[in-house]
Amino acid sequence: MDQLHTWLMSMAGDAEPWASYAKYLPKLLDGAGLTLQLVVVSGLIGVCLAIPMALMRVAKSPWVWGLPYAYIFFFRGTPLLVQIFLVYYGLSQFEAIRDLGWLWDEVLSQPYWCAIIAFTLNTTAYIAELFRGAIQSVPRGEVEAAQAIGMNRYQQYRHIILPRAFGIILPAYGNEVILMLKGSALASTITLLDLTGMTRNVIARTYMSMEFFLLAGALYLLIAGAIILLFRGLEHLYSAQHRQPRLAAKGLDPQLRDQHLDDPS
Amino acid sequence: MTQAPAALEVVNIHKQYGDVEVLKGISLTAQDGDVISIIGSSGSGKSTFLRCLNLLEHPSKGEIELRGESLALSADGKGGLRAVERRQLERMRARIGFVFQSFNLWPHKTILDNITLGQRQVLGRSKDEAIARAETLLKKVGLYEKRHAYPNQLSGGQQQRIAIARTLAMDPEVMLFDEPTSALDPELVNEVLTVMRDLADEGRTMLIVTHEMRFARDVSSQVMFLHQGRVEEYGPPDQVFGNPSSARCREFLSSHL
């Protein structure tokens, strides 16, 4: 980063506005790094928490699905900004929480961790709901085939239902990560210098709002593009088996040919 | 002298959906090597009956016994019966093979994985053992060269043959076939029937719900004709097809032969 900075400065010389661009671009990149960190960390923890939550959500007993249902309802139904404020400002109101020692000093009083917590809680709710839909859309017959062979519940989920649900969820999960990327701009409201926070900081010094907001937008676009590519790749890997062999139409088995015609892709 | 217990014995199976009774007390005994075809018009309850036998469908009344071992059933509170012990049900399901009309192969697994999964997970076979068994069966159904393909790269007839191999891999004592050729294009039916004919010739115990009357006549030891949830006619194929006593059965056959 320092090298980049020196290089940019030497390229730009003293001429404005280039000198400002050169000076602050590395700062924006720092901010983009934090943004990416927030999204990746909360996204990964979110998936891990969402799986058990989705499994509870599809249970038959209201005692089991009630809790995740209420959780999902709350986190999908309230603004992310409110959730961030609840964690960052709300929790500190309680004496008991301020007395938690290490947990308070190092985690709950730190804006970084508060943002991670709020984002994780939020994205977990969305991913769990996606997972629930995916689990329920695994074709019934495939599950029956597993039952008919004598697999127990755990084996059915482990080998058939969850892997299938994961394949179904992938495109929608990519979408959720992109929404999270854009939502992460709200981290700037609790003093974090993510891409948006850093940009506002820079603008406060340079008064070049159009330039730097455009630049920030371009960086967001770049990250979103990278996420889209990443998920394309994952989908490609994961659904390799769903790719139909491209055969000449007349050489096709009649049943395969029908599938080709039905399949809009 | 006491007889050896039948391979499969079901007594008085009833099934009710709300107020509609689709099965009105069906009993059946399959001795070792029996091939019993179940025929009847759509809506007669034949698929439901077959699905009740391994509890894919919950019967509302009845008893199921596999080689003398009776499946313990209790009310599920919704008018149906469920297994008292999941473990026992899973054990018995592993011993009863089921072949579906829509194949139901697992699309995210290769053909070989489709056939080894149950052996590894349910029967606890080693990987090598499971693969060896799968490869033998793939040769038997004539699809050895497809072992690394995925299900939707195969035609319907091929998928059904794989599904049969997947069931055979569990070494079931009884095999249930639920209209195994009904989802197939006409020109693909025969390859599946050929495999099933071989199984019958091997002396496997099979229950087959089918619309293929000629096949039923050729391979069956017994034929059951169902009408509106009741057994209307039961007997060896010559009798059921040649000289049925029920008027409904005669009517059905005249429109299907």
Coordinates of C-alpha atoms in Angstrom, one line a residue, chain A residues 10 17 35 39 50 62 68 72 93 96 106 125 129 145 147 152 155 166-167 172-173 182 186 190 210 214 234 238 248:
Chain A
S10 CA 5.2 10.4 -8.1
P17 CA -7.0 17.3 -8.7
T35 CA -15.8 -3.6 3.8
V39 CA -19.0 -9.0 4.4
A50 CA -28.2 -20.6 9.1
P62 CA -44.1 -25.5 16.8
P68 CA -36.2 -19.5 14.4
I72 CA -36.3 -14.6 11.0
Q93 CA -27.2 0.7 28.2
A96 CA -24.7 -6.2 33.3
E106 CA -12.7 -6.3 23.5
A125 CA -32.0 -14.7 9.0
E129 CA -35.0 -18.5 5.0
A145 CA -35.8 -43.1 -2.5
Q147 CA -36.1 -43.5 2.9
N152 CA -32.2 -42.7 8.8
Q155 CA -28.2 -39.9 6.6
F166 CA -27.0 -26.3 -1.2
G167 CA -27.0 -26.6 -5.0
A172 CA -29.7 -16.9 -4.3
Y173 CA -26.9 -16.9 -1.7
K182 CA -24.2 -2.8 -0.1
L186 CA -24.2 1.3 7.2
I190 CA -21.0 3.6 13.9
M210 CA -18.6 13.9 -6.8
L214 CA -18.0 8.1 -7.9
L234 CA -19.1 -22.1 -7.7
Y238 CA -21.3 -27.5 -8.2
A248 CA -26.3 -33.3 -32.1

